[in-house]
Short mmCIF file of C-alpha atoms and ligand atoms in Angstrom, two decimals:
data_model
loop_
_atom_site.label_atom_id
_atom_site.label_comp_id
_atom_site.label_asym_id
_atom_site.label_seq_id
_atom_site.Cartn_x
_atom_site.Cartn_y
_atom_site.Cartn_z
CA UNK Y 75 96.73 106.15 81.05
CA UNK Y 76 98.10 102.51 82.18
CA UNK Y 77 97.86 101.76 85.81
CA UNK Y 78 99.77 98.73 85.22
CA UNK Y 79 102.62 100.75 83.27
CA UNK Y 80 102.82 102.94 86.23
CA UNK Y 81 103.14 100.13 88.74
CA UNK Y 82 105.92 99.03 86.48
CA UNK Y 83 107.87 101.73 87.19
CA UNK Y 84 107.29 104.17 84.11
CA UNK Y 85 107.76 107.81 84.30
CA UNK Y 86 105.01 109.06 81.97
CA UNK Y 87 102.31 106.55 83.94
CA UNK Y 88 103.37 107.58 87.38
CA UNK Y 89 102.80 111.46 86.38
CA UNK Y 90 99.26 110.37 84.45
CA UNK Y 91 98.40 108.51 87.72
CA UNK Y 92 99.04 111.38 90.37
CA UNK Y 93 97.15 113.87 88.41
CA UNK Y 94 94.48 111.11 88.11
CA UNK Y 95 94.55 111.04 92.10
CA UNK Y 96 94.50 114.80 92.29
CA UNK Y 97 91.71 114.94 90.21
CA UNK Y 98 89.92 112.68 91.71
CA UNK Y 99 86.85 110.93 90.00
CA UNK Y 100 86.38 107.59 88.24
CA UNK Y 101 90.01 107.69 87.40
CA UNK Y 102 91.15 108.08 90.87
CA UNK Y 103 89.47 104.99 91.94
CA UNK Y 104 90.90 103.35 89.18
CA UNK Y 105 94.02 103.85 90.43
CA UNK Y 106 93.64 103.61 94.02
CA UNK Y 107 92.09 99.74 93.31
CA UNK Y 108 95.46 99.03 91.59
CA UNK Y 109 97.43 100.15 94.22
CA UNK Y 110 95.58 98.33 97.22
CA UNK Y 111 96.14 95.35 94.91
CA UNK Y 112 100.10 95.63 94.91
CA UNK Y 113 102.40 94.91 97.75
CA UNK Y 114 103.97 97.75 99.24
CA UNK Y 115 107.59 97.90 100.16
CA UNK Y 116 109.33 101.54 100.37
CA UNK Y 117 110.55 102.98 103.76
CA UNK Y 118 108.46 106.02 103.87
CA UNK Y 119 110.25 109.42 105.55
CA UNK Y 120 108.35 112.06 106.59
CA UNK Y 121 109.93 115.49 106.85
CA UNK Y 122 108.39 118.14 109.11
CA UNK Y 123 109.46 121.57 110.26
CA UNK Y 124 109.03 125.11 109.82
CA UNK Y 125 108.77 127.67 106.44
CA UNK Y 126 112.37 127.89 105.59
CA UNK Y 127 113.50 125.50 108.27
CA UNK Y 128 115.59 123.80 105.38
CA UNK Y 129 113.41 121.10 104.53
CA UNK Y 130 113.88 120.90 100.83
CA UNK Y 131 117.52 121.47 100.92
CA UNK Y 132 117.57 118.69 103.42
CA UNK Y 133 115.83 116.56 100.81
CA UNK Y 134 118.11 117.10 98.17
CA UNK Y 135 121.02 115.99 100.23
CA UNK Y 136 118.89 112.71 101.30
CA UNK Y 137 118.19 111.78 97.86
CA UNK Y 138 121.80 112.37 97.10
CA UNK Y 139 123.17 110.49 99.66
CA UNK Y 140 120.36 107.74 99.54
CA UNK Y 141 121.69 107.15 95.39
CA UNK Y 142 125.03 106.74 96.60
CA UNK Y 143 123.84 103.81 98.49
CA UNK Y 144 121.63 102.69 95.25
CA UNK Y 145 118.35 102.89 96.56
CA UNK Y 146 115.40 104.76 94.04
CA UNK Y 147 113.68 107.96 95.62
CA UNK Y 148 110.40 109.44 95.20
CA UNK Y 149 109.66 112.64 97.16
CA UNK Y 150 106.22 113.80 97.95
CA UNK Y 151 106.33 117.89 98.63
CA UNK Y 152 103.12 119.54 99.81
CA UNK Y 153 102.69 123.02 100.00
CA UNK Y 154 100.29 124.72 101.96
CA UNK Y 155 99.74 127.34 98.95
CA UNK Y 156 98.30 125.85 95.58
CA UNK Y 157 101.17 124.56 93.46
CA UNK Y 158 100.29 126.66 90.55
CA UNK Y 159 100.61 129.76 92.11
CA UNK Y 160 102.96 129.17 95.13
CA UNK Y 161 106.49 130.42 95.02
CA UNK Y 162 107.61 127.95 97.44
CA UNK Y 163 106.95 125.43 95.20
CA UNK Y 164 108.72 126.99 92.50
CA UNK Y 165 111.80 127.99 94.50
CA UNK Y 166 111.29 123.66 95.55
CA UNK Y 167 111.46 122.65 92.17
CA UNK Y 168 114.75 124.78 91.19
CA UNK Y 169 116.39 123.49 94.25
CA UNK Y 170 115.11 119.75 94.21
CA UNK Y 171 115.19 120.05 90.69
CA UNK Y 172 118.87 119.65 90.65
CA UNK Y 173 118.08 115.91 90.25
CA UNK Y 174 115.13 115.27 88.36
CA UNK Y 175 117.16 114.16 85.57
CA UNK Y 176 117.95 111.10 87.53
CA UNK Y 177 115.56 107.74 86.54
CA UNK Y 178 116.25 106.87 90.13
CA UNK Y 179 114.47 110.15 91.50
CA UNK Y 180 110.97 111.50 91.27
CA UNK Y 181 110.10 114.39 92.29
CA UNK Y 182 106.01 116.03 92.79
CA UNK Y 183 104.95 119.28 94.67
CA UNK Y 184 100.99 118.61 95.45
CA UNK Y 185 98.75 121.15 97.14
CA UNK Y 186 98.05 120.79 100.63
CA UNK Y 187 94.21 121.14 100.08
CA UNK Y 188 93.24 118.45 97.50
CA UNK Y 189 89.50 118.55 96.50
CA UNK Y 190 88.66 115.94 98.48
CA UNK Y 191 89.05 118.11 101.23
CA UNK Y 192 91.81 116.62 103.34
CA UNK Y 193 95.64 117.10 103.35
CA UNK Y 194 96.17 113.52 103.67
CA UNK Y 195 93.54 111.97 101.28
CA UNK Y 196 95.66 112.95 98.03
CA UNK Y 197 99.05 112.39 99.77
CA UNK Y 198 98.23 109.31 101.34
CA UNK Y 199 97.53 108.01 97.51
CA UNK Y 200 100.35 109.26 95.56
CA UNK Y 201 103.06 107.64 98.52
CA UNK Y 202 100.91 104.25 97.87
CA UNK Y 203 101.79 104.73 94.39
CA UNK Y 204 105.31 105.62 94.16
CA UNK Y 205 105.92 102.82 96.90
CA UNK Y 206 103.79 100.31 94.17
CA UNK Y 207 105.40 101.75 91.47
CA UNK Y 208 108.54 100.41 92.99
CA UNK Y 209 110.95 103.16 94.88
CA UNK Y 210 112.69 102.17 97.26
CA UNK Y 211 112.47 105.05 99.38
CA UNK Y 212 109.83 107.41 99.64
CA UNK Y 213 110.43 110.98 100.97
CA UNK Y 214 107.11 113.55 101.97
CA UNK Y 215 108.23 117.32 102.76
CA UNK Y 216 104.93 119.15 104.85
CA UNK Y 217 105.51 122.46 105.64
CA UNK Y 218 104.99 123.44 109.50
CA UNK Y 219 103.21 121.67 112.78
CA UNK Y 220 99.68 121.97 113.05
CA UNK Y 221 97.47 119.34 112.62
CA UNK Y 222 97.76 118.15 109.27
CA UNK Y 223 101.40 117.54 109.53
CA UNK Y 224 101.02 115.15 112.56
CA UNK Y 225 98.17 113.57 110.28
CA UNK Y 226 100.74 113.23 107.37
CA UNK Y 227 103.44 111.55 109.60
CA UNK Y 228 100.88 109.05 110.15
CA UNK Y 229 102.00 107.49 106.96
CA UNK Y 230 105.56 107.45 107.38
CA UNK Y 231 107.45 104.97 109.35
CA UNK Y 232 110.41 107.62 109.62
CA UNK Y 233 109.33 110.75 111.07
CA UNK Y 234 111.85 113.69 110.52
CA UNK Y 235 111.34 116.86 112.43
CA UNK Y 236 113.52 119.61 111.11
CA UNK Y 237 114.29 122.67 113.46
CA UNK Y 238 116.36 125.19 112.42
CA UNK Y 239 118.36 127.60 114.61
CA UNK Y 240 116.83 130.44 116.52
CA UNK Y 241 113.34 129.38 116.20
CA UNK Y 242 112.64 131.55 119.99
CA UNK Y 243 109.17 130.90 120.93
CA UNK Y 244 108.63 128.75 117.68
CA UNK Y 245 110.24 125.82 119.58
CA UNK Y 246 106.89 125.99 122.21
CA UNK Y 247 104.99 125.00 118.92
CA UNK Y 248 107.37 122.07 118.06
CA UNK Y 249 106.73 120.64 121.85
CA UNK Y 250 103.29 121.21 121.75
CA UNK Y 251 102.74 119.98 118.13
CA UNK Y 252 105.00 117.63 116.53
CA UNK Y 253 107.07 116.19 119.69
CA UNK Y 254 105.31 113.29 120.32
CA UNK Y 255 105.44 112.24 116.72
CA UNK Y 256 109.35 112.38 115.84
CA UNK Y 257 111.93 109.52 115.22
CA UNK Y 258 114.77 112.09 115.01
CA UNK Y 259 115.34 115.66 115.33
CA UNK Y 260 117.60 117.38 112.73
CA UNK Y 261 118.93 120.34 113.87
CA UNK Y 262 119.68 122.18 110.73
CA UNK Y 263 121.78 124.80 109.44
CA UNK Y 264 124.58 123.58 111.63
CA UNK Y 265 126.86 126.08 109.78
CA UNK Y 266 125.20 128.90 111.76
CA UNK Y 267 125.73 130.05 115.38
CA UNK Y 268 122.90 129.59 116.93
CA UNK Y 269 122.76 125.40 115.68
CA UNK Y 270 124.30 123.87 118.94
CA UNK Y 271 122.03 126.20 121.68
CA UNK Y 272 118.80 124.95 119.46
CA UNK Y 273 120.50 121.11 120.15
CA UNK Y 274 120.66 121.84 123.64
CA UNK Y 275 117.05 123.24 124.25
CA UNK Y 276 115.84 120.04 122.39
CA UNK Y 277 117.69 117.77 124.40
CA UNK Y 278 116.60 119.58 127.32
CA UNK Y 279 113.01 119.83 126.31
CA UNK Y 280 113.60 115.66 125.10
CA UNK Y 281 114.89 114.64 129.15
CA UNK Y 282 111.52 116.54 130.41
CA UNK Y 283 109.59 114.10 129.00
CA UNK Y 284 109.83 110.57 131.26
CA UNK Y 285 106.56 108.89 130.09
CA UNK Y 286 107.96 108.44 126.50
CA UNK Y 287 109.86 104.88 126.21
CA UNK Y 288 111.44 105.36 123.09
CA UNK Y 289 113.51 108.46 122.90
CA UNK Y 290 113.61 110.59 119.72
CA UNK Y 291 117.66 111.10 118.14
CA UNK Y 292 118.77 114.42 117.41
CA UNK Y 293 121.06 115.20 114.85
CA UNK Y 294 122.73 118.33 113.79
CA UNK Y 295 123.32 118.95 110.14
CA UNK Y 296 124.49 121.88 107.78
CA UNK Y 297 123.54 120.31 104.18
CA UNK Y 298 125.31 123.93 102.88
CA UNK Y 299 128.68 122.24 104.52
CA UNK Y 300 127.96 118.92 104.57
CA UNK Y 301 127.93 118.28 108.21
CA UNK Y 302 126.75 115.48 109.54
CA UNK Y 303 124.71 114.20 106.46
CA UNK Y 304 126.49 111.05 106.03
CA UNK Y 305 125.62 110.20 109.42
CA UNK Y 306 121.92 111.34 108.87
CA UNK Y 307 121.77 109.36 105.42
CA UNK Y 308 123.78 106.22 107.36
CA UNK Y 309 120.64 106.74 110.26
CA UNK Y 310 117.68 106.84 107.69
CA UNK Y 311 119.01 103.78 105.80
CA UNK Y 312 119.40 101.34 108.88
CA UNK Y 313 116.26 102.06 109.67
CA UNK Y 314 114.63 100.82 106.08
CA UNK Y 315 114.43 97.31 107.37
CA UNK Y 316 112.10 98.58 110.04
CA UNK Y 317 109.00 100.38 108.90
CA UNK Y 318 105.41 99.82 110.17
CA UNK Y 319 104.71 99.22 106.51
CA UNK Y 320 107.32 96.17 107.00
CA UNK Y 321 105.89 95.07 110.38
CA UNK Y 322 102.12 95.19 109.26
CA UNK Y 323 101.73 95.52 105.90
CA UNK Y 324 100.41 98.89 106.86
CA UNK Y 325 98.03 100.19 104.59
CA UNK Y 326 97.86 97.68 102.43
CA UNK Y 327 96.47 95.37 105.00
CA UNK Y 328 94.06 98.28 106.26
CA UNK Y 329 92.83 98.81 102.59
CA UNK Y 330 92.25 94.79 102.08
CA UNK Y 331 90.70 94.22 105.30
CA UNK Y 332 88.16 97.74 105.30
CA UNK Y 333 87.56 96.61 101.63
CA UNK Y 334 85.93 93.17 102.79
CA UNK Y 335 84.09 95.11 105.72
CA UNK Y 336 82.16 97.27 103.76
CA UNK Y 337 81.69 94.82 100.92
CA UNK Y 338 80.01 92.57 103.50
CA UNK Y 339 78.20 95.96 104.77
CA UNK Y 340 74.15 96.16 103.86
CA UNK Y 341 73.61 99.58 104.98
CA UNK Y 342 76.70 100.43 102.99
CA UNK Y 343 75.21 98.33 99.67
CA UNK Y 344 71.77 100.22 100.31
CA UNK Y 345 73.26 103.66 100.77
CA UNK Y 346 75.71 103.35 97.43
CA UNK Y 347 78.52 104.10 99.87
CA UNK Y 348 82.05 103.01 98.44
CA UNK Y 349 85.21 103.08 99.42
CA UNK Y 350 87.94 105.76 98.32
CA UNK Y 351 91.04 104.62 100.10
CA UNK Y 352 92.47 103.18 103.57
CA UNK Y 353 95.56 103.10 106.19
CA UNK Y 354 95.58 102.49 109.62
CA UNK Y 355 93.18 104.39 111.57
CA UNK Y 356 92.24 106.43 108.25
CA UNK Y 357 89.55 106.25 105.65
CA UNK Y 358 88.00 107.87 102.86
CA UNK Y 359 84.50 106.91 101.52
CA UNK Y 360 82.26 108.48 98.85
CA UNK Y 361 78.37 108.52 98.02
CA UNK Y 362 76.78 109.93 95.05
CA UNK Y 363 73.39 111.81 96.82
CA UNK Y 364 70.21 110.06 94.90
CA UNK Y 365 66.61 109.85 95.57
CA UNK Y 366 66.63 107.72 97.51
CA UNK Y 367 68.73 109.94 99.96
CA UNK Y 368 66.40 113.02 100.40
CA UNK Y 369 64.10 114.26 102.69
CA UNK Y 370 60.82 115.58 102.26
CA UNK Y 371 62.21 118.96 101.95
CA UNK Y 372 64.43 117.75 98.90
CA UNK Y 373 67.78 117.99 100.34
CA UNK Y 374 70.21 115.19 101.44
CA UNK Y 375 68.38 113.50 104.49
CA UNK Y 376 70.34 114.20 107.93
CA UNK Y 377 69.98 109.92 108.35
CA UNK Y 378 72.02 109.49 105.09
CA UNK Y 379 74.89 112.12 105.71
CA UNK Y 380 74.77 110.11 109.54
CA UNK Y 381 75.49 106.90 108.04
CA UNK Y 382 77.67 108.10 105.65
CA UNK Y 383 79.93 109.55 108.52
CA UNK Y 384 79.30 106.45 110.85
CA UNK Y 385 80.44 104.36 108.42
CA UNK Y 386 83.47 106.11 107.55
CA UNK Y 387 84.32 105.96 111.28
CA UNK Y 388 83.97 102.63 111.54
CA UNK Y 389 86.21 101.53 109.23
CA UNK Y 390 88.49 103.92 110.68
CA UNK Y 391 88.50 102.40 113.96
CA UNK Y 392 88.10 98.80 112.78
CA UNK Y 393 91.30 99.55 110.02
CA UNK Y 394 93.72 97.97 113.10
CA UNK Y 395 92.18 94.32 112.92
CA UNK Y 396 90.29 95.02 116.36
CA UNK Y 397 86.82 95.61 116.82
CA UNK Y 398 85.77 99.07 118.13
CA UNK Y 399 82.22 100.15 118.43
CA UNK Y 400 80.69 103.48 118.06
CA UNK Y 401 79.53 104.39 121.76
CA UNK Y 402 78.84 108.50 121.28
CA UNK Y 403 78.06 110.44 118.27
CA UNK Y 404 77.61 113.75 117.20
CA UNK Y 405 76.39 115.17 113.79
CA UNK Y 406 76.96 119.21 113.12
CA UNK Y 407 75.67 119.95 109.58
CA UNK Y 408 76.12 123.40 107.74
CA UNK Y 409 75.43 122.87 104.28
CA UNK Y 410 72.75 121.52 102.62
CA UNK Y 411 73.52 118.60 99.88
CA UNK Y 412 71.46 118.35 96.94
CA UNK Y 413 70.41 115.56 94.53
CA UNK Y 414 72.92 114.89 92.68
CA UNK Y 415 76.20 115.48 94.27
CA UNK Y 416 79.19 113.03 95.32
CA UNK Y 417 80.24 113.55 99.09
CA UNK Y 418 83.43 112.85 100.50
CA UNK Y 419 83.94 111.44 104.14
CA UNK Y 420 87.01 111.19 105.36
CA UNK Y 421 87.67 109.63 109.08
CA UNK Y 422 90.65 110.25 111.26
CA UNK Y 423 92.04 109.42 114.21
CA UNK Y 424 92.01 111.91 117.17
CA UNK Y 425 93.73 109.72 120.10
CA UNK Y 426 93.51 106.37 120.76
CA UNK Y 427 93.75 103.76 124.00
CA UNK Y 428 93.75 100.39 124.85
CA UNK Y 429 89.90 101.07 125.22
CA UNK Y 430 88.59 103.86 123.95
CA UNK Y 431 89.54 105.61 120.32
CA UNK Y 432 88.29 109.34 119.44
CA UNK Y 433 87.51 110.20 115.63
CA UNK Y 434 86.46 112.76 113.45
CA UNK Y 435 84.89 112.92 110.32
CA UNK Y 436 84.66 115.35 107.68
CA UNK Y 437 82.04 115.07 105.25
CA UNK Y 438 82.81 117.63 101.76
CA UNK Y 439 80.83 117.92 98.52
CA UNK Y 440 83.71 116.68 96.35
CA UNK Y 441 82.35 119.24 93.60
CA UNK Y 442 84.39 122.15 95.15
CA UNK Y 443 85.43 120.48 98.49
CA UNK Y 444 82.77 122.30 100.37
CA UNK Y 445 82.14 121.12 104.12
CA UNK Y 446 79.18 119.64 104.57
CA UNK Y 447 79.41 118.23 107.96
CA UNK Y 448 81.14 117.32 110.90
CA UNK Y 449 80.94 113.71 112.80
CA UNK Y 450 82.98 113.55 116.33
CA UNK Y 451 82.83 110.06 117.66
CA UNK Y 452 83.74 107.85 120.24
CA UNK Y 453 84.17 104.22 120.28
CA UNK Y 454 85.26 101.16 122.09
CA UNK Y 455 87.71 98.94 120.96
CA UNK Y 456 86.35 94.92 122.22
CA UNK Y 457 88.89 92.80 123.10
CA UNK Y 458 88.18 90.90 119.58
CA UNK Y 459 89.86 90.30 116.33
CA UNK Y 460 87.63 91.61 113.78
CA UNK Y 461 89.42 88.51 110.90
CA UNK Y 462 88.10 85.89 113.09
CA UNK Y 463 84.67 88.01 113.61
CA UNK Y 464 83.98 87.64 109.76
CA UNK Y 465 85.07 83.90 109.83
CA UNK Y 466 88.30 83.59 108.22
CA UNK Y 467 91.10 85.19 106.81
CA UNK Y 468 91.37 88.98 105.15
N1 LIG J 212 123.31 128.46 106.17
C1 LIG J 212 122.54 127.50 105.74
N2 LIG J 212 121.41 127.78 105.05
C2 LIG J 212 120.63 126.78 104.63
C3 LIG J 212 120.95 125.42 104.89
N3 LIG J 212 119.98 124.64 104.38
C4 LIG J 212 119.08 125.48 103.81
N4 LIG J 212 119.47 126.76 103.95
C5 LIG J 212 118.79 127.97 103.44
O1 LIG J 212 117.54 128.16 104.10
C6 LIG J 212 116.56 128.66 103.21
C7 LIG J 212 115.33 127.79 103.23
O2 LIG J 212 115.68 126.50 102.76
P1 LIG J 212 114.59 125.47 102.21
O3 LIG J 212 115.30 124.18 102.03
O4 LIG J 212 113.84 126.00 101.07
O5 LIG J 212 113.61 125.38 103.46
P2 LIG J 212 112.12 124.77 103.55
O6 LIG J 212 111.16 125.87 103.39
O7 LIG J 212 112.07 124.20 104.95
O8 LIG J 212 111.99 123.71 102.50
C8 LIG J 212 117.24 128.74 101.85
O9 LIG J 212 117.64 130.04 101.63
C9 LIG J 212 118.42 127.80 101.99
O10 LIG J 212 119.48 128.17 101.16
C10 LIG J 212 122.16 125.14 105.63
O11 LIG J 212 122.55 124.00 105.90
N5 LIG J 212 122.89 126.22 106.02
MG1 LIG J 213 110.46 123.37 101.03
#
């Protein structure tokens, strides 16, 4: 495989390089170095919503409509089953695969649980790439609104929430999950009856909410009629201009300036500790377990798996440019790790303040993705920028 074909733009490469990231390994950090290296450019658009909210038909008519204006698409569709065995994905590829024929378009399904143990880890990679590799637009599809899909939508500067008609009770789990996180509201299936009462119950649900400054749009579109998805398409595209990958160099930056923190890191050096890949508030790290590493018991020393976790976290917290410290820190560990194996940490972002952040941790044997442990911490963000800190610029 050619990284540097695939940053080029070529078909064959891209495909070699996402299977490379699924599968994780030596390869996979091949490619991930390549891809911190480039700059990135593509308006990312997250889609979000329930099973058979519409989602993928949605995306069909965006990548349509986003051709007409001459703009290259990647889409990015996760499914929560494996994509080998999942129907949905099947029935995704039929109905996206209308226009896969088109060198403007690519389309991948990934699984929503990549071995490394975290929805986003895989995900977060293959967007990088397509938006390296040159597309102007890059589209991810995650099915429902737990936890994961809020994590996803981290990474796109566009955040589509799709809700179909007559969700009932479903819409409590839109407010409570994926409400805070949405740029615009589709309202899909506006061919049925039901379409404009869901509208209203959003708009109602949208006025309740006074502490939010900017407002989310919502938009009602049937793509089987072709209602409204000119407008949509017109919406998405002024918006290109504006992503936080255009404001901050988003995870590029976060990858470039994590990268010189833990290179400049001794505990890091000393533990083997390297980094996987970065974004804002997001990191992945592994460590291959050695001697070194064990107890006297000859498993994976509670001290290692700790620093492995804290450092993770750190460079989580420290990915904005600000220094945070870790003020509280808890370790649960459920597995014992023998000599031998790689582990996985990957750091997220709970909430975050002016002052204080929350993260998580999870620590997996990347073997078979097996959780290992759990680190919950809590840190304070100083008042300090963490370029000037390390004397000079990132
Ligand atoms: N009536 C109507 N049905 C739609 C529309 N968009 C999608 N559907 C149907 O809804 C079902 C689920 O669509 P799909 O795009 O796979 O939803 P996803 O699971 O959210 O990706 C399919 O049977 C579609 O044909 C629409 O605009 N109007
Ligand atoms: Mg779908």
């Amino acid at each position: 495989m050619c990284i540097q074909k695939a940053l080029a733009g070529d078909r064959r490469s891209i495909g070699q390089a996402i299977s490379a990231l699924e599968n994780g390994g030596e390869m996979a950090y091949e490619v991930r170095r390549a891809i911190a290296a480039s700059q990135g450019r593509a308006h990312v658009i997250g889609v979000t919503g329930p099973p058979g909210g519409g989602k993928s038909t949605l995306v069909s008519v965006l990548i349509k409509g986003l051709r007409k204006k001459g703009k290259t698409v990647a889409v990015v569709a996760i499914d929560p089953s494996s994509p080998f065995t999942g129907g949905a994905v099947l029935g995704d590829r039929i109905r996206m695969g209308e226009r896969q024929w088109d060198e403007g378009v690519f389309i991948r399904s990934l699984a929503s649980r990549g071995h490394l143990g975290g929805l986003s880890v895989a995900a977060g990679d293959v967007i990088d790439l397509f938006d390296a590799a040159g597309f102007d637009v890059v589209i991810v599809e995650t099915v429902g609104a737990g936890q994961s899909e809020v994590e996803i939508t981290r990474f796109a500067d566009t955040r589509v929430v799709v809700c179909p008609p007559g969700l009932g009770d479903d819409v409590q789990a839109i407010k409570a999950g994926v409400l805070e996180i949405a740029d615009i509201f589709v309202v899909s299936k506006a061919d049925l009856p039901d379409a404009r009462k869901t509208e209203s119950e959003l708009l109602a649900m949208l006025t309740l909410r006074r502490s939010q400054t900017v407002v989310p749009e919502v938009k009602r579109v049937s793509a089987a009629g072709e209602e409204g998805t000119d407008a949509l398409v017109d919406w998405l595209d002024a918006r290109s201009e504006r992503g936080r990958r255009h404001a901050a160099g988003g995870a590029n930056t976060a990858y470039k300036l994590v990268s010189k923190c833990i290179s400049g890191d001794n505990m890091a050096q000393l533990l083997g500790i390297e980094l996987v890949s970065a974004s804002m508030g997001s990191t992945t790290l592994r460590m291959k377990v050695m001697r070194k590493h064990m107890n006297f018991n000859d498993r994976c020393h509670g001290g290692a798996l700790f620093a492995l976790g804290d450092m993770a976290l750190g460079l989580a917290c420290n990915s904005y440019g600000k220094i945070a410290t870790l003020v509280d820190g808890q370790l649960s560990i459920s597995t014992a790790v023998e000599e031998g194996e790689w582990l996985v940490a990957h750091a997220y972002e709970v909430s975050r303040s002016r002052k204080i952040g929350s993260y998580h941790v999870k620590i997996t044997r990347a073997r078979d993705g097996e959780h290992i442990a759990m680190l919950h911490g809590t840190v304070y963000v100083l008042d300090k920028s963490l370029e000037a800190a390390m004397g000079g610029s990132v």
